[in-house]
Coordinates of C-alpha atoms in Angstrom, one line a residue:
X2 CA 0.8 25.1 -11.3
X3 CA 0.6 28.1 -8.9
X4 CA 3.1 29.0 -6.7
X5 CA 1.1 27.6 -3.1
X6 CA 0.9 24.2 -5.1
X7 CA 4.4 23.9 -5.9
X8 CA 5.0 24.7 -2.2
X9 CA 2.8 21.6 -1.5
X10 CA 5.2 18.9 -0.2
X11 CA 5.1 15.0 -0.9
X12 CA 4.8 12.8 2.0
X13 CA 5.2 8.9 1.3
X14 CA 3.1 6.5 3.7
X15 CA 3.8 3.1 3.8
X16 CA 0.9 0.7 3.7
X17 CA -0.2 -2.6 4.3
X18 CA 0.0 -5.8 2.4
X19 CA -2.5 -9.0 3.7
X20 CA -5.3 -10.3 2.1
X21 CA -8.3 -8.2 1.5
X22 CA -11.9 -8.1 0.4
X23 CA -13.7 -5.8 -1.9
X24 CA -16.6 -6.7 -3.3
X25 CA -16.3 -10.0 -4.7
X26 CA -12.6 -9.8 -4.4
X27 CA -10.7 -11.4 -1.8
X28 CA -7.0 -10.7 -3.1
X29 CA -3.7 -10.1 -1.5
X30 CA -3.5 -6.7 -1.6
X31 CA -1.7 -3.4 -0.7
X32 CA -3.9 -1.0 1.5
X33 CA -3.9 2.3 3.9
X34 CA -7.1 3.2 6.1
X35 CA -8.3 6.9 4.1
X36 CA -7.9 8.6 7.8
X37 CA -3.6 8.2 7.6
X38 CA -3.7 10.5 4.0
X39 CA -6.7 12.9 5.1
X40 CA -4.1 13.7 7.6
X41 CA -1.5 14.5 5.8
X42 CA -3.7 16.3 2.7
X43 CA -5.6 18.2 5.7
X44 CA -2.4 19.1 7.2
X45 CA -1.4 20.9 3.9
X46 CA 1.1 18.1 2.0
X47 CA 0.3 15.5 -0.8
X48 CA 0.2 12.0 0.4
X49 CA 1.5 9.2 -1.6
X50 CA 1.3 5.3 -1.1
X51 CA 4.4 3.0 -0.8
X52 CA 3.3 -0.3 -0.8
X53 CA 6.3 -2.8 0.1
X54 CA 8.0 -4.4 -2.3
X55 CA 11.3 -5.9 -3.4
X56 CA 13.7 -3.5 -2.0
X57 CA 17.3 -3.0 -2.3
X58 CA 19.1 0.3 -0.5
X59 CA 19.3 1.5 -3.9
X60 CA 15.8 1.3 -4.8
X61 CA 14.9 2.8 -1.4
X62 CA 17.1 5.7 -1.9
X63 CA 15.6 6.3 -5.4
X64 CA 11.7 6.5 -3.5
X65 CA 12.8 8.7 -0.7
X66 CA 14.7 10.9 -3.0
X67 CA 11.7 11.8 -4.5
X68 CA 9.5 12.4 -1.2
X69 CA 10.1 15.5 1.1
X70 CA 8.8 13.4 4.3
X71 CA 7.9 10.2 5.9
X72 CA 5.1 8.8 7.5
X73 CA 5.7 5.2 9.2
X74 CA 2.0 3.7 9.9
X75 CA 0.9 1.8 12.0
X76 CA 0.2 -2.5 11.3
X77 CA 1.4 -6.0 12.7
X78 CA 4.5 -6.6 14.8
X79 CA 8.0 -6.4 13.6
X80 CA 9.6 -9.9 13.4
X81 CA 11.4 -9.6 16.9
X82 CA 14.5 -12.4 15.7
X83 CA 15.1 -8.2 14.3
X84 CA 16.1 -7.3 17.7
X85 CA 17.0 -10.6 19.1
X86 CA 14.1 -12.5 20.9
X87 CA 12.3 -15.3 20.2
X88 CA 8.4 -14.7 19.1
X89 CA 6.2 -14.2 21.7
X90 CA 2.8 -16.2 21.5
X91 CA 0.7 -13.2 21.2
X92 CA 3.3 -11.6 18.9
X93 CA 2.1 -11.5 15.2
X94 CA 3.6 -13.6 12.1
X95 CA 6.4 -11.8 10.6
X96 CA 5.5 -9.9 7.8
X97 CA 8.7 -9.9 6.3
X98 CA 8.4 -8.1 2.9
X99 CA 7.0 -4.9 4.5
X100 CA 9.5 -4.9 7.7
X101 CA 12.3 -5.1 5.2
X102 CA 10.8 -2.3 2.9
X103 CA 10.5 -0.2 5.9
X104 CA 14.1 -0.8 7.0
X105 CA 15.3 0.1 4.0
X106 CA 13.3 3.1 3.6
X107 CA 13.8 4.5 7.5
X108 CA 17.6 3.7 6.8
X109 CA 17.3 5.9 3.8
X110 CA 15.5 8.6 5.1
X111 CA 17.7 9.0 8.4
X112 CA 21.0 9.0 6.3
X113 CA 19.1 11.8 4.1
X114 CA 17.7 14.1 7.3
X115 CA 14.2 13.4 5.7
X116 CA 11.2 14.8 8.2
X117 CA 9.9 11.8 9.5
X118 CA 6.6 10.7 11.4
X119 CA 6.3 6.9 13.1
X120 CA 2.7 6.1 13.9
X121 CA 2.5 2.8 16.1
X122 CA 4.3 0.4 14.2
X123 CA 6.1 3.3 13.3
X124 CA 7.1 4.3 16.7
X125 CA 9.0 0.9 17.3
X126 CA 10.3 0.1 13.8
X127 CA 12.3 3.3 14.5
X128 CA 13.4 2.2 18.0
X129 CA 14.5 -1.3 16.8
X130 CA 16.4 0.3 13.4
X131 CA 18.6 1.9 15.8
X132 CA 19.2 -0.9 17.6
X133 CA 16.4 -0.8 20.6
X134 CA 14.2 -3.9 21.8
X135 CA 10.6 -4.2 22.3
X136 CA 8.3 -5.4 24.8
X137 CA 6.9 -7.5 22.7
X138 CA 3.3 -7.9 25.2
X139 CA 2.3 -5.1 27.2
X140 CA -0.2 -7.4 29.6
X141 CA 3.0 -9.3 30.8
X142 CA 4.9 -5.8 32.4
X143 CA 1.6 -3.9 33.3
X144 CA -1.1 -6.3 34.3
X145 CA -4.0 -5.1 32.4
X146 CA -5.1 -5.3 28.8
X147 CA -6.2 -1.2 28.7
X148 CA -3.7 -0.3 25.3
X149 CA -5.3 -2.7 23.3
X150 CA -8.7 -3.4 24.1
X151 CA -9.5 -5.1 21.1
X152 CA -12.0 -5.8 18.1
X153 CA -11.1 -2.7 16.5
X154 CA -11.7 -0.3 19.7
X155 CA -9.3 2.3 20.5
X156 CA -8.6 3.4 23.8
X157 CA -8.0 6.7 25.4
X158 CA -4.8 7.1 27.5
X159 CA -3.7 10.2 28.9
X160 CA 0.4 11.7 28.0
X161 CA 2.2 13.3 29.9
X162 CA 5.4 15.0 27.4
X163 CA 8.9 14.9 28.4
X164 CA 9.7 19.0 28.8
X165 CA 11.7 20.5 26.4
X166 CA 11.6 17.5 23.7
X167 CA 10.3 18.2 20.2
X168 CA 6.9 16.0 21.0
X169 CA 6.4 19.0 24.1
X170 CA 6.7 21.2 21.3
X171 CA 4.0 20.2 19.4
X172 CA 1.0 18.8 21.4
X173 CA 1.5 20.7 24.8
X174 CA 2.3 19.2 28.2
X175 CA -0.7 16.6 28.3
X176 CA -2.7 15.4 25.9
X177 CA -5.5 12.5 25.4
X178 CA -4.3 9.5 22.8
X179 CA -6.2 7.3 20.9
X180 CA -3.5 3.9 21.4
X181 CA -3.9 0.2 20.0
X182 CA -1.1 -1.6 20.7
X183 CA -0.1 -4.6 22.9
X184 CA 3.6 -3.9 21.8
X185 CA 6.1 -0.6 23.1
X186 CA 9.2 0.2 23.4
X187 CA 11.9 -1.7 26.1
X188 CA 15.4 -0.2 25.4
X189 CA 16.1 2.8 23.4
X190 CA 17.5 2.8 20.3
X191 CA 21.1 4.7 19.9
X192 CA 20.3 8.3 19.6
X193 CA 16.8 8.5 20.6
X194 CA 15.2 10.1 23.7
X195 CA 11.7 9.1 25.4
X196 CA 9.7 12.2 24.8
X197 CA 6.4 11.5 26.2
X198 CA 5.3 8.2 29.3
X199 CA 1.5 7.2 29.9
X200 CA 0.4 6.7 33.6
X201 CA 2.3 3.1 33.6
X202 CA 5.6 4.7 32.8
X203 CA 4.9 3.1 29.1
X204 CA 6.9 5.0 26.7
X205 CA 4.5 6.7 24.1
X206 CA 6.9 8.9 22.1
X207 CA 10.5 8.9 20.9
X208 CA 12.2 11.5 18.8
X209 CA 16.2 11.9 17.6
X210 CA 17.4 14.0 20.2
X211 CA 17.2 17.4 17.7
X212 CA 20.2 18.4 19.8
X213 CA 22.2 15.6 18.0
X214 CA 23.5 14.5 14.6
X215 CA 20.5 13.3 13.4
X216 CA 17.4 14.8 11.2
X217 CA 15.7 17.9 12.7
X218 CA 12.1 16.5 12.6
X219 CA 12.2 12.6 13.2
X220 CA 9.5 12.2 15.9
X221 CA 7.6 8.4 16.8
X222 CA 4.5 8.3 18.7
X223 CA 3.0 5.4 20.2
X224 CA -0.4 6.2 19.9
X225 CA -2.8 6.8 16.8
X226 CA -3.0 10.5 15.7
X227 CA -5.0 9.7 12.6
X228 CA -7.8 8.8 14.6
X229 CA -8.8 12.4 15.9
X230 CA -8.7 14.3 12.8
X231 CA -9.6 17.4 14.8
X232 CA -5.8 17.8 16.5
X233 CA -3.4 17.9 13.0
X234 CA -1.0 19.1 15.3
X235 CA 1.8 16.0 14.9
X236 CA 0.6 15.7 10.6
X237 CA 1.4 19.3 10.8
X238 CA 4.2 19.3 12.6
X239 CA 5.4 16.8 9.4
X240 CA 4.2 18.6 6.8
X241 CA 6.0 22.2 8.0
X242 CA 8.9 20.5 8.1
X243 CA 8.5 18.6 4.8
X244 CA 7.9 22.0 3.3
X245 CA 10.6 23.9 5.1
X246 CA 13.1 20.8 3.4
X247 CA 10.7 21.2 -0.1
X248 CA 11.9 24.6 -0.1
X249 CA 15.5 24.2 0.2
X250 CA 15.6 21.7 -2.7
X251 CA 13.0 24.0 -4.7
X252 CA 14.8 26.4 -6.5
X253 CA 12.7 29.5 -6.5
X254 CA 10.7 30.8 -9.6

C-alpha cells in the first residue's frame, strides 16, 4: 500500500433495512442509495456500510473504533416516544432496530470526538440524541407541502448560513439544497447551535458549537448533499477531518 492510500480514511454510513426487490427477490434487506458512497469515495475517503443490527454500547464502540468518520443518512422518522410525543399520523412506523443502532453508534462517536456528518435523518437523530424535539410535520407550522413534495422529487430551497458557524465555513453564505423532508428540528439539542435557516425560519443545519467540549467536526444538515455530486464541499469537509483524525492515530512510516 502506498503512502496516499494509507492516508485514505474510513468513513462508516449507516443504511437502511425494509423490504426490497432485486430481480426476483423481494427480501428484507440492508441497503444505501450508490450516490451517499460516491460522495464520500469522490471526496477522497473509503466508505463502508453499517447495516443496523443488534447493538450493545460495547459493540458500537468496537465499529466506530475502527472508522475515522461518520456519516448519518438520511431514511424514515425516528420513533418520536424518543423525545416524548405521541406519533403523529403522517409520522412513519418506528423503525426501531436502526434508531437504536444509530443511538448507539452517534453516542459512541461523540464520546470518541469522531468527524461526524448527519444527512436528513441524520440531522435530527443528532438533535434528539442530545435531548432536542422534532416537529414531527412541517405542513402543520408552515402551511405548504414545498420540503417534501413527494414521489421521490426533491426540492430546491435556498440557505441562508448562520455567520461564523462551521456550516458558513464550508458552503459559503447561501447556497441551493436539494431537501426531502416533512420532519425538522423544534428545540435544540444540549450543545448544538442552528447554523443555517431556509426562508421559513426552518432550521436546515446544526453543528456542536466547535467553540465547546464537543468533537471538532460534528456538523447535521437538513438537506440532501448526495444529490448534487458536483458541490463535495460538506463530504469533503468529512473526509479532511477524517484524515486529519486518520493521521493522529497513524503512526508514520
Amino acid at each position: 500500500m502506498n503512502g496516499a492510500e494509507a492516508a485514505r480514511p474510513v468513513l462508516g454510513l449507516t443504511t437502511y433495512l425494509q423490504q426490497a426487490q432485486t430481480g426476483v427477490w423481494d427480501v428484507h434487506a440492508s441497503f444505501l442509495p450508490a450516490v451517499y458512497f460516491d460522495g464520500v469515495t469522490r471526496a477522497g475517503g473509503i466508505a463502508t456500510l453499517l447495516p443496523p443490527q443488534p447493538v450493545t454500547d460495547a459493540i458500537a464502540e468496537q465499529v466506530v473504533g475502527g472508522l475515522d468518520g461518520l456519516v448519518f443518512t438520511g431514511g424514515p422518522d425516528i420513533d418520536p416516544a424518543t423525545y416524548g410525543q405521541a406519533r403523529h399520523p403522517a409520522t412513519d412506523e418506528p423503525a426501531h432496530e436502526r434508531d437504536a443502532w444509530e443511538f448507539a453508534l452517534l453516542r459512541a462517536a461523540l464520546a470518541d470526538n469522531l468527524p461526524v456528518l448527519g444527512i436528513c435523518r441524520g440531522a435530527q437523530l443528532l438533535n434528539v440524541a442530545l435531548g432536542g424535539t422534532l416537529h414531527q410535520h412541517l405542513p402543520d407550522l408552515v402551511g405548504h407541502t414545498r420540503h417534501q413534495v413527494g414521489n421521490a422529487v426533491f426540492s430546491t430551497s435556498g440557505i441562508r448560513t448562520v455567520p461564523g458557524t462551521r456550516v458558513a465555513a464550508v458552503v459559503g453564505e447561501s447556497t441551493d439544497a436539494q431537501c426531502y423532508h416533512h420532519q425538522a428540528i423544534a428545540t435544540l439539542g444540549r450543545g448544538l447551535i442552528a447554523s443555517a435557516h431556509d426562508a421559513d425560519g426552518v432550521i436546515e443545519a446544526v453543528e456542536v458549537d466547535p467553540h465547546g467540549q464537543g468533537p471538532q467536526f460534528c456538523v447535521a444538515v437538513q438537506w440532501h448533499p448526495e444529490e448534487r455530486l458536483d458541490d463535495l464541499r460538506l463530504f469533503s469537509a468529512v473526509v479532511a477531518a477524517a484524515r486529519a483524525r486518520r493521521g493522529r492515530r497513524v503512526p508514520a512510516r
